[in-house]
Coordinates of C-alpha atoms and ligand atoms in Angstrom, one line a residue:
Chain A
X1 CA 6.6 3.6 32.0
X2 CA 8.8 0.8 30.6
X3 CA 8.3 0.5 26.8
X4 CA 6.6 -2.3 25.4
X5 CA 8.1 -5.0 22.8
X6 CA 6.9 -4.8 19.1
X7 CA 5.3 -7.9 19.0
X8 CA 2.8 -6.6 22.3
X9 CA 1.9 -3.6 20.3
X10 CA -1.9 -3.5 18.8
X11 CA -1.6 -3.3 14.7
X12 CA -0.8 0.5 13.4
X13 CA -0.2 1.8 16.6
X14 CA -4.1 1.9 17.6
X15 CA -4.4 3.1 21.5
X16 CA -7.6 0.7 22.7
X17 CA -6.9 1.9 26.6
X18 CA -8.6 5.9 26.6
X19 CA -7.7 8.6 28.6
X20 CA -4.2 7.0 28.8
X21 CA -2.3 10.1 27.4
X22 CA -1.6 11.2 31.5
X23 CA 0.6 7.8 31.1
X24 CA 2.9 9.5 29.1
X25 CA 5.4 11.8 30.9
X26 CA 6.3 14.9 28.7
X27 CA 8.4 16.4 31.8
X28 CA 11.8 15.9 30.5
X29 CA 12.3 18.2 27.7
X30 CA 11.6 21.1 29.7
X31 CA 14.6 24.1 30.7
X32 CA 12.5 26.1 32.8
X33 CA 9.9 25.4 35.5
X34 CA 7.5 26.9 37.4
X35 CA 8.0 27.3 41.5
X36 CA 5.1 27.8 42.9
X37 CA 4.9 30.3 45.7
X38 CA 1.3 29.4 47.9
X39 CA 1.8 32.5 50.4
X40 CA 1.3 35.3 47.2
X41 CA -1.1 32.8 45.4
X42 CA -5.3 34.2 45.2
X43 CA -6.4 31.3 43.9
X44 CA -7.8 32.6 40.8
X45 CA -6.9 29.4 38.5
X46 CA -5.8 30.6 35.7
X47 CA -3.0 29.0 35.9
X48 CA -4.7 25.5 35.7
X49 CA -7.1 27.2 32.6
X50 CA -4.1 28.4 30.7
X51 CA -1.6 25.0 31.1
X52 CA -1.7 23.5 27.9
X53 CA -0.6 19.9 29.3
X54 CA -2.7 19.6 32.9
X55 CA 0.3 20.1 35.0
X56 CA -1.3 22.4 37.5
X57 CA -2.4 20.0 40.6
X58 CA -5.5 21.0 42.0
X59 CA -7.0 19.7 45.5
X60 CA -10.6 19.4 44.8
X61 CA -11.4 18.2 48.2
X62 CA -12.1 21.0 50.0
X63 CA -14.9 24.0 49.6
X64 CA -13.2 25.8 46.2
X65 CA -10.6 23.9 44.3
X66 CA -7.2 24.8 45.0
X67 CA -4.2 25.0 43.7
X68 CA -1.4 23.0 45.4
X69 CA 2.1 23.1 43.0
X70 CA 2.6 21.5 39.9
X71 CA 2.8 18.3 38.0
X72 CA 6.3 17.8 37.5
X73 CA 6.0 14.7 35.3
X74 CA 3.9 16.4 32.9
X75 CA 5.4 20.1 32.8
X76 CA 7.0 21.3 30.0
X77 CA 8.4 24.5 31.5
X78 CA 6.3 26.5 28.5
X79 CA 5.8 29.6 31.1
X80 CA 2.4 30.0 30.0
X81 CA 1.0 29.7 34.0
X82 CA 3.2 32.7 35.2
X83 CA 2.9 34.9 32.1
X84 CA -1.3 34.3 33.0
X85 CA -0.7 34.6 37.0
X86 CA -2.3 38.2 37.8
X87 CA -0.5 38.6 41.5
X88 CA 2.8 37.9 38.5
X89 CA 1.5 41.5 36.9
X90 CA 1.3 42.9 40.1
X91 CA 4.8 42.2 41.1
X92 CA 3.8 39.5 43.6
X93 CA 5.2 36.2 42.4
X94 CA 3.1 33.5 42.8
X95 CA 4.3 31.0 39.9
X96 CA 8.7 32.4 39.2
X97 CA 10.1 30.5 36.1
X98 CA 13.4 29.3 36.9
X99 CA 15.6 27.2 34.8
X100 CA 16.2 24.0 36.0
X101 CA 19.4 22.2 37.2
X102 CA 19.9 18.7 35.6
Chain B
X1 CA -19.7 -23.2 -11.3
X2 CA -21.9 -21.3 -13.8
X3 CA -20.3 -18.3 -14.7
X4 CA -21.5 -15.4 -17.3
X5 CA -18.9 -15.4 -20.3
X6 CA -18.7 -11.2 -21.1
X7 CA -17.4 -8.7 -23.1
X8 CA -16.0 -5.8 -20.8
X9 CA -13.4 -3.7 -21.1
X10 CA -11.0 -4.3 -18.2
X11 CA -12.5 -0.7 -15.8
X12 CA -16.2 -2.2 -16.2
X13 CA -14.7 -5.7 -15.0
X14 CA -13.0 -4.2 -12.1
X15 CA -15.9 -2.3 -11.6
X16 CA -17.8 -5.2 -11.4
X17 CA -15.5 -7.0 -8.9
X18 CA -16.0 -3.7 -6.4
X19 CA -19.4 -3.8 -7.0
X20 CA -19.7 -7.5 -6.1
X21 CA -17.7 -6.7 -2.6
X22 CA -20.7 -4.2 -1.3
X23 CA -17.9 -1.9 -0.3
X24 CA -19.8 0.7 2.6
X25 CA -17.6 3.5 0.9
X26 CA -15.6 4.4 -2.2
X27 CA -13.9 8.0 -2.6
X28 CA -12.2 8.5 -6.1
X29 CA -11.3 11.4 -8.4
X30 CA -11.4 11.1 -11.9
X31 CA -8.5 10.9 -13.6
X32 CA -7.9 8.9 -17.0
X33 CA -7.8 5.9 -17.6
X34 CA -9.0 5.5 -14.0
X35 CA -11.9 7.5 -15.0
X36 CA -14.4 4.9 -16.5
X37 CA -14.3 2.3 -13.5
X38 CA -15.4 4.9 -11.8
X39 CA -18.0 5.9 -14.0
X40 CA -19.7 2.2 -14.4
X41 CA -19.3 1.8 -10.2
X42 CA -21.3 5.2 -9.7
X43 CA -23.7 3.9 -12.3
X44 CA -24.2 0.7 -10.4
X45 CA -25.1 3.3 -6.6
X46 CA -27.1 5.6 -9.1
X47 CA -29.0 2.5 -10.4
X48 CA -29.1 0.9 -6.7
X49 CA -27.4 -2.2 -7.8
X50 CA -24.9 -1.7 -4.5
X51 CA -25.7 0.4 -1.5
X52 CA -22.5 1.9 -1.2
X53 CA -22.0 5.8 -0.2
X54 CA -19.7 7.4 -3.5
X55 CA -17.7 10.3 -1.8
X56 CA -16.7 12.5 -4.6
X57 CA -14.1 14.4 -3.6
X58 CA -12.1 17.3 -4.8
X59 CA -8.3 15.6 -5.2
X60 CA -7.1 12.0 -5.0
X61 CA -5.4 13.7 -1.6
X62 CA -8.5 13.5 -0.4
X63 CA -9.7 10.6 -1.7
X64 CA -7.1 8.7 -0.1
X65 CA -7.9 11.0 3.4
X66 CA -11.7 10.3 3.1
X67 CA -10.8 6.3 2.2
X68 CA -8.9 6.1 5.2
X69 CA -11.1 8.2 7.5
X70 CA -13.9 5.5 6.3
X71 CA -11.5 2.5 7.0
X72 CA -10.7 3.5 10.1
X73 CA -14.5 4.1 11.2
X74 CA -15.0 0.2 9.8
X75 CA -16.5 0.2 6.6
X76 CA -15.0 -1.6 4.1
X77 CA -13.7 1.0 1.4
X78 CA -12.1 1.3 -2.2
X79 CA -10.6 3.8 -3.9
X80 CA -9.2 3.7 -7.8
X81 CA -6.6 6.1 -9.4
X82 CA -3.8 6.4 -11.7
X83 CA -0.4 8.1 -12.8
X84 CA -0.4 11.6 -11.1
X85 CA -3.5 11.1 -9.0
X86 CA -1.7 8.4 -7.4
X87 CA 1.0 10.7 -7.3
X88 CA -0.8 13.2 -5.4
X89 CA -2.5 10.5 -2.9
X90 CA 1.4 10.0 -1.9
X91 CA 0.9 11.2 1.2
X92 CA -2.1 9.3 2.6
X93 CA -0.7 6.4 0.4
X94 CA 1.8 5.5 3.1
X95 CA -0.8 6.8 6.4
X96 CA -3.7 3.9 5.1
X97 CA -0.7 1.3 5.5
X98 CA 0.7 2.7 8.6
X99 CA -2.6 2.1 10.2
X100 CA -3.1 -1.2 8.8
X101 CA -6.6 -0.4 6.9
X102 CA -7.1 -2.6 4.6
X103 CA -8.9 -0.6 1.7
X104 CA -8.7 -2.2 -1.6
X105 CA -7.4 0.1 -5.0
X106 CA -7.6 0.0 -8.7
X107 CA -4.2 1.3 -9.9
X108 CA -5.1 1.6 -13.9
X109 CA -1.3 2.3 -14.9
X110 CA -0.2 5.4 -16.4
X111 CA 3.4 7.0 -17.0
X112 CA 3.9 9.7 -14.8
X113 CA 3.9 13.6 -15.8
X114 CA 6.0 15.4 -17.8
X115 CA 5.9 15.5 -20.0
X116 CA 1.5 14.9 -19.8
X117 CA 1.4 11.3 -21.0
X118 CA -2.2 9.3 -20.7
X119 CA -0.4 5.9 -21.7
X120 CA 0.6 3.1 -19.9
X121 CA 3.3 2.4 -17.8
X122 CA 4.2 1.4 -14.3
X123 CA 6.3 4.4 -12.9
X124 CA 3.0 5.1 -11.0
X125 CA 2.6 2.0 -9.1
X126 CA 6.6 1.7 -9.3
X127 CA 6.7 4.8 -6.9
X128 CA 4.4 3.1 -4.2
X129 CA 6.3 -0.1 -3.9
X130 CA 8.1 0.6 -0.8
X131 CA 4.3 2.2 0.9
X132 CA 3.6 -1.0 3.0
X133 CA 0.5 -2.3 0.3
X134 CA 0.3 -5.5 -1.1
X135 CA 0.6 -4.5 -5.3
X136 CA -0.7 -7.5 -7.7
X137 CA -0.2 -6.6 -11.3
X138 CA -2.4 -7.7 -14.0
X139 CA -2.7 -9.5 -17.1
X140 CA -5.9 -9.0 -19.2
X141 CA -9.8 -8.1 -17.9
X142 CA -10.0 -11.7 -16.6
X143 CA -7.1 -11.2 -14.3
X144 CA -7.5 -8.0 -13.7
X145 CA -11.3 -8.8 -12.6
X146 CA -10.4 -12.0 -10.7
X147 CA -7.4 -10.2 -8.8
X148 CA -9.6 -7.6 -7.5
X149 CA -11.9 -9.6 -6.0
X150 CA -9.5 -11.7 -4.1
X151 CA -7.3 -8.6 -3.1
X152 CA -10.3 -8.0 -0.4
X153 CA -10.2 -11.3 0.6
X154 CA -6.4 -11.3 1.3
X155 CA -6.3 -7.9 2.4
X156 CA -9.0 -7.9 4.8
X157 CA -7.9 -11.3 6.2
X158 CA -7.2 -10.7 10.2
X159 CA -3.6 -12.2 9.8
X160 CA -3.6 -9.5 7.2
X161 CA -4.8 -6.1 7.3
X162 CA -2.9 -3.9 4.5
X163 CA -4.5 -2.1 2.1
X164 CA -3.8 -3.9 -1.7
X165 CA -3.3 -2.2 -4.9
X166 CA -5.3 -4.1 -8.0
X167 CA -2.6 -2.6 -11.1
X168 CA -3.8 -3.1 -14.8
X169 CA -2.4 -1.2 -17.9
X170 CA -4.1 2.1 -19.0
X171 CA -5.7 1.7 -22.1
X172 CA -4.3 -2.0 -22.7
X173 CA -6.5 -3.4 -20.8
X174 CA -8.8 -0.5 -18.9
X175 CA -9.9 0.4 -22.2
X176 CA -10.1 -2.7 -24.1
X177 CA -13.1 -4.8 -25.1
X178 CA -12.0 -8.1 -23.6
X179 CA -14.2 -11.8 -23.2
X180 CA -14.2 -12.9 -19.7
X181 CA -16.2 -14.5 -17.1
X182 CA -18.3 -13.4 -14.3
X183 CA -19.5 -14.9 -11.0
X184 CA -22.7 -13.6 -10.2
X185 CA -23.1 -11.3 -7.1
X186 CA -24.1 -13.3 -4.4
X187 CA -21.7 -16.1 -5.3
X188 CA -18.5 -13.5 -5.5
X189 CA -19.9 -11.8 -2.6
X190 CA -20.4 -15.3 -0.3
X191 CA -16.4 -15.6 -1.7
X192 CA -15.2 -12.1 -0.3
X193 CA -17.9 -12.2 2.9
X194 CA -19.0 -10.0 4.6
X195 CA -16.6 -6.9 6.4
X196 CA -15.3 -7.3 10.0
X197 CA -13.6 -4.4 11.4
X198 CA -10.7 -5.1 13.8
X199 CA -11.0 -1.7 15.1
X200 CA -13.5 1.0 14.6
X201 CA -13.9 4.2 15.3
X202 CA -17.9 4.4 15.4
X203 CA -17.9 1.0 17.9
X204 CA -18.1 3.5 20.8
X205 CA -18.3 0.8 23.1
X206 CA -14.4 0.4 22.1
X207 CA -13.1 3.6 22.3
X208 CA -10.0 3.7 20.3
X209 CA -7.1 6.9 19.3
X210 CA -6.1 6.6 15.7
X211 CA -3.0 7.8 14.4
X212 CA -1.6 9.4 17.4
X213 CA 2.1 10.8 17.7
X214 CA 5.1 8.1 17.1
X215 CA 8.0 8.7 18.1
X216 CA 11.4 7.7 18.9
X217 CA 9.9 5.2 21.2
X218 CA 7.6 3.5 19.7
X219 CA 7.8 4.2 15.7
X220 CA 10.1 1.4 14.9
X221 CA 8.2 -0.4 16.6
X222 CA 5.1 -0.3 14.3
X223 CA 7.3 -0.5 11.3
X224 CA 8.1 -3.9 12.3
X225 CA 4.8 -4.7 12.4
X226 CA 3.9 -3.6 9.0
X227 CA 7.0 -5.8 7.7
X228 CA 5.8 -9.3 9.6
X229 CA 1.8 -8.4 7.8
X230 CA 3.6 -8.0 4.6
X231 CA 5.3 -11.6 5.3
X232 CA 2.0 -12.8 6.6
X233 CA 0.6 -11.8 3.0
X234 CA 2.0 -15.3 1.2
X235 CA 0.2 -18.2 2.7
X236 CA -3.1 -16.3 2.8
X237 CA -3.0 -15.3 -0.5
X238 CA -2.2 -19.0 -1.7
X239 CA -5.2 -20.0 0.4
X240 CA -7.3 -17.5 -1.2
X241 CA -5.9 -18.1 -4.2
X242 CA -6.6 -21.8 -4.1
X243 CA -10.1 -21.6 -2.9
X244 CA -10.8 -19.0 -5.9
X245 CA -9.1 -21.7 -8.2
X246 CA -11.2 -24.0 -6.7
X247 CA -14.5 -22.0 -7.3
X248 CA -13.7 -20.8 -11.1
X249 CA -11.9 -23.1 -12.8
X250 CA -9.4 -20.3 -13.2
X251 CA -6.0 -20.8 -10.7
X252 CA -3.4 -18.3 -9.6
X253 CA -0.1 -18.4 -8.2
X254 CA 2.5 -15.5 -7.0
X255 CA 3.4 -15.6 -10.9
X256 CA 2.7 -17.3 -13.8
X257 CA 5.0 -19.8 -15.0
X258 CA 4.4 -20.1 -19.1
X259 CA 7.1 -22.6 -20.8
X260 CA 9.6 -22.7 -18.3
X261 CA 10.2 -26.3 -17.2
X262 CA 13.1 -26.4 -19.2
X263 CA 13.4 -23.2 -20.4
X264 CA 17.4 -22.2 -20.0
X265 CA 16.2 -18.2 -21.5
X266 CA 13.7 -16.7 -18.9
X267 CA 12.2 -13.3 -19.7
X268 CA 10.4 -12.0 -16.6
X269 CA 7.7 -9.0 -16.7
X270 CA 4.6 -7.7 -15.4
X271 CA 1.1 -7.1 -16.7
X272 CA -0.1 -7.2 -19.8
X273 CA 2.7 -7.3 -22.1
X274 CA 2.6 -11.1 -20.7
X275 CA 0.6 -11.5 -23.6
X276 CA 2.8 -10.5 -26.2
X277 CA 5.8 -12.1 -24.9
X278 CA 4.1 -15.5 -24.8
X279 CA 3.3 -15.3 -28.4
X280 CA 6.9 -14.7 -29.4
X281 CA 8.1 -17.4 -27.1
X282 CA 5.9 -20.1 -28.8
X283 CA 7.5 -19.0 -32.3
X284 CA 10.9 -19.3 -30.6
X285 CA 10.0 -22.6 -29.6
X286 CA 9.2 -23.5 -32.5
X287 CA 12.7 -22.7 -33.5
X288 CA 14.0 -25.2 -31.0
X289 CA 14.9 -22.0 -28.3
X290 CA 14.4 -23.5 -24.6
X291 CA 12.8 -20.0 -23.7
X292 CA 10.0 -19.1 -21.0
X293 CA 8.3 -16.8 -18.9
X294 CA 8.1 -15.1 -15.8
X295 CA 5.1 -13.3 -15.1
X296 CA 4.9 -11.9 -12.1
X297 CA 1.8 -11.1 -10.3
X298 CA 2.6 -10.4 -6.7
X299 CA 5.1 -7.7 -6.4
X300 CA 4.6 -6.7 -3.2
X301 CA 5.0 -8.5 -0.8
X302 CA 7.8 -9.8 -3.1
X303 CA 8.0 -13.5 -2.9
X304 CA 11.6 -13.9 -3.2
X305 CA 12.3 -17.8 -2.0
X306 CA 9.8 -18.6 -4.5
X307 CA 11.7 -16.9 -7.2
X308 CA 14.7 -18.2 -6.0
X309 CA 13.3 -21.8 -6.4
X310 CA 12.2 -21.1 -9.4
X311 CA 15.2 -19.0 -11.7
X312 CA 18.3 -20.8 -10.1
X313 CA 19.8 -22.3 -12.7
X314 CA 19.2 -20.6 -16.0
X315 CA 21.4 -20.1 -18.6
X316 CA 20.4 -16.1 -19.2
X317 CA 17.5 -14.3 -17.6
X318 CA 16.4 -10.7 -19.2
X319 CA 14.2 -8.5 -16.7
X320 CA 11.7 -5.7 -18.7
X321 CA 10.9 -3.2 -16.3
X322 CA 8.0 -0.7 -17.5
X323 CA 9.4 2.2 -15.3
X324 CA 12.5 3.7 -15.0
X325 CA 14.8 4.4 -11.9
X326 CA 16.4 7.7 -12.9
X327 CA 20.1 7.1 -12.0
X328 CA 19.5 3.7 -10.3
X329 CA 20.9 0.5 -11.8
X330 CA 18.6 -0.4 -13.8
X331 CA 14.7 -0.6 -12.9
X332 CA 13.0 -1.7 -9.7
X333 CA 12.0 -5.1 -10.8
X334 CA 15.4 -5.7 -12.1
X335 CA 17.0 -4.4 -8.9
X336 CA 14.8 -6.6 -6.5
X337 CA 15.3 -10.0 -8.7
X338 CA 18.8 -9.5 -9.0
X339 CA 19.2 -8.7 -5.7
X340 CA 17.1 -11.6 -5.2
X341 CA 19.3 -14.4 -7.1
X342 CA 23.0 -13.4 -5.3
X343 CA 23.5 -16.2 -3.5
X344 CA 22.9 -18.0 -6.3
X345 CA 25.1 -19.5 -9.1
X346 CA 26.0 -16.9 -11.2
X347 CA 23.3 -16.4 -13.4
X348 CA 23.6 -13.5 -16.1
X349 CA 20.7 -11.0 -15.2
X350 CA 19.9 -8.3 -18.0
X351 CA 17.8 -5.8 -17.9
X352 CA 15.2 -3.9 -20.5
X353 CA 13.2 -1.0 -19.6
X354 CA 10.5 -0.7 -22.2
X355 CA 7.2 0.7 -23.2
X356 CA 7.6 3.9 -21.0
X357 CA 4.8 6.6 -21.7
X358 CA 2.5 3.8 -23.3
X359 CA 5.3 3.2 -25.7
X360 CA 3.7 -0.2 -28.1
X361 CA 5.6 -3.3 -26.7
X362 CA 6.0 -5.2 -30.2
X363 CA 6.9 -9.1 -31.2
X364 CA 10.1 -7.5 -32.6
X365 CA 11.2 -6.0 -29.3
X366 CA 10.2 -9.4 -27.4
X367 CA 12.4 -11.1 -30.6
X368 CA 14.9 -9.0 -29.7
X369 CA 15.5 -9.1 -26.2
X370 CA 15.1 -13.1 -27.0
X371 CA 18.4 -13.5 -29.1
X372 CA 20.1 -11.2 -27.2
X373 CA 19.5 -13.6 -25.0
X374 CA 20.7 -16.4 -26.8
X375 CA 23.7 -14.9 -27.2
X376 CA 24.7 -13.5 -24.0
X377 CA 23.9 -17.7 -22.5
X378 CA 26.6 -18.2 -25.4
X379 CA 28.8 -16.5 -23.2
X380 CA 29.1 -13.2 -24.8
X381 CA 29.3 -9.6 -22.7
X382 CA 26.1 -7.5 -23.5
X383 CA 25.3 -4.6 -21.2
X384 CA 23.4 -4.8 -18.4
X385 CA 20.9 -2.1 -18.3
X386 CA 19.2 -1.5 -21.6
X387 CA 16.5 0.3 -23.5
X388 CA 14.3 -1.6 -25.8
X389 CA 12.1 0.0 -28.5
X390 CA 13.6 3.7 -28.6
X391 CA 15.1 5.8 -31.3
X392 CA 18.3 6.6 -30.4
Ligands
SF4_401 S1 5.2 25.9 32.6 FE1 3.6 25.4 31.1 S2 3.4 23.2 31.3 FE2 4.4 23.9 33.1 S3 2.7 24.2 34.6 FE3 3.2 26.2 33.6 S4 1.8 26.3 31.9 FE4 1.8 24.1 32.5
SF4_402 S1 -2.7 31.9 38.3 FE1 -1.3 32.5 39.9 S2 -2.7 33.2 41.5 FE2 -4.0 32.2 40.0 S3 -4.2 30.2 40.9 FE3 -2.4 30.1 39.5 S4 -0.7 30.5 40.8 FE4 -2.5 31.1 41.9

């Protein structure tokens, strides 16, 4: 997103466009981040329940919504989806927190 | 024009002013010698001269909170404080100007605690000078009533939109009996007109975020934006300023010029101890002394190329600053016209800070600073920073 002059800004910083907050990308302060692994994965969303910044991608085109990786752009490596991820607690890792090469 | 001549004391004219505006909302905490400006305006909702919803809140934090929550929804909104409950508003002082919500203020000046002091002084408004309002200082009821009702004018203007600060003395004038005249409602209502929100929050078909995180990216930004509406403030206030001269009889300028043609002596100072100084200036006059005055209205937005324009050239100017700046050099309305003439010939600025805690600004203070003066445009070194009228 390329960052807009002063004088094309609205007055006090007002946002007029809603829903626009998916515009800004919050996925570069992270350390860690989640790899998703599909093969131990039940499908049980809580990932997607528990991310605090909608970074789990969910295909909604099929029968049951399902889970498909994760919103790199918007991920900010908090860890919440794999501390949440029951097959995690069984020892089956379907969301590993690794830290990230930059 | 008819207007209704009046005795008020200077809260029930400003009073009157807001009332005359049909403000939606006004949230205030008592506080003295705010306290009776707010009493006459929630007489005027209890007696249903004005339909306006009185929030009485808990703290002038959340006055300020509820003024701006009401601003931002798009109601037109005042608020009215002094000393420590502007002091405690400090927070939300600076948010209503950030979001450009132009809600209008009484400031009834009082010194700042502690030691507790209920008198006069400007430390309180002194403290929000740099908080992104317009400030207009005041010199009697007349003024004090005029300014407020033009302050919603200016500051609601859509070139415009900051919030303005209407500052008269504590006790001086808030509590003094004073002749003055009125317009009558509709007339000082058809002057202000009626409120247009830029953006509200209850206009649902308009969705808008208020207030949201600014960061590295963008903050600056927005801070330049609160400078240009500051810049933007001078030619609408001389337009309003004009048309209200034009309506009343009764014209205003960024300050008051009183004697100063050829006046080589300038004394420059705020509010109401205009009054005094003018009196000692026509008795040093009368003496022969080319002395004049200053007084300054508009002291934020500062209107510095109009000062400029205006003190180049004198022999000695003294600034009297009502409010100290503990360690600073000097006070803040010496700083800023100093700073102000540098360019400039070399013109010796002094500075007196006076009347601090309600401290009685007398003739033979004005006299005072006068021949000191005198003799400092004779060529003589005086210190710069002074105190005038203290035992030491
Ligand atoms: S690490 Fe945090 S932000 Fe990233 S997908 Fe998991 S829960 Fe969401
Ligand atoms: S919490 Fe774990 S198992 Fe449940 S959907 Fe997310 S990744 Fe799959």
């Amino acid at each position: 997103m390329s960052l807009k002059k002063a004088s094309e800004l609205t007055e006090g910083g007002i946002i007029t466009e809603a829903g626009n907050a998916s515009e800004y990308k919050t996925g570069d302060w992270r350390t860690f981040v989640p790899e998703f692994v599909v093969e131990n994965c039940i499908q049980c969303l809580f990932c997607w329940i528990y991310c605090p910044d909608s970074a789990i991608a969910v295909d909604l085109s099929g029968e049951k919504p399902e889970v498909t990786g994760i919103i790199l752009e918007h991920c900010k490596g908090c860890g919440i989806c794999a501390a949440e991820c029951p097959p995690v607690k069984k020892g089956k890792a379907a969301l590993v927190m690794v830290r990230e090469a930059k | 024009m008819a207007q209704n001549l009046v005795a008020l004391a200077g809260n029930e004219a400003v009073a009157y002013a807001f009332k005359q505006a049909r403000p939606h909302v006004g949230s205030a905490f008592p506080i003295t010698p705010q306290t009776e400006m707010m009493h006459k305006f929630a007489e005027f909702v209890a007696n249903g001269e004005v339909d306006t919803e009185m929030i009485l809140v808990e703290s002038e934090h959340s006055a300020m909170s509820a003024a701006i929550g009401s601003a931002a929804a798009g109601a037109r909104t005042f608020t009215a404080t002094s000393s420590a409950g502007f002091a405690l508003m400090w927070e939300m002082v600076y948010v209503a100007a950030s979001l450009r919500l132009p809600i209008n203020m009484a400031l009834v000046n009082r010194a700042l605690s502690g030691n507790i002091n209920i008198h006069c002084d400007h430390s309180d408004s002194m403290g929000g000078r740099d908080s992104g309002w317009i400030q207009v200082f005041c010199e009697n009821a007349q003024e004090s009533y005029d300014t407020a009702l033009m302050n919603f004018r200016i500051s609601e203007h859509m070139d415009v939109r900051l919030p303005a600060m209407t500052n008269y003395d504590g006790f001086i004038i808030s509590h003094t009996e004073d002749a003055l005249y009125l317009l009558d409602d509709d007339t000082a209502y058809d002057f202000i007109g009626p409120y247009q929100a830029k953006y509200a929050l209850l206009d649902v078909e308009n969705p808008i975020t208020v207030g949201p995180l600014d960061l590295t990216d963008y903050y600056f930004e927005h801070k330049w934006s609160q400078m240009e509406a500051q810049k933007r403030v001078f030619p609408v206030a001389r337009e309003v300023m004009s048309e209200f001269g034009e309506l009343t009889g009764r014209s205003y300028d960024f300050f008051e010029e009183y004697r100063l043609d050829d006046a080589d002596l300038v004394m420059v100072v705020l509010g109401s101890s205009a009054g005094t100084t003018k009196d000692v200036i026509d008795e040093y006059r009368d003496k022969g002394v080319k002395v004049g005055l200053l007084k300054l209205r508009l002291f934020r937005p500062f209107p510095v190329a109009e000062i400029v324009k205006v003190l180049a050239g004198r022999k000695a100017i003294a600034v009297l600053d009502r409010s100290a700046s503990f360690g600073g050099f000097g006070g803040p309305v010496f700083t800023e016209i100093r700073s102000a003439l540098y360019r400039q010939e070399q013109t010796p600025i002094h500075n007196w800070i006076y009347g601090l805690g309600g401290r009685d600004y007398d003739l033979k203070q004005v006299a005072e600073v006068i021949e000191k003066l005198q003799q400092i445009a004779a060529g003589e070194e005086l210190q710069e920073v002074n105190l005038l009228g203290i035992r030491l």
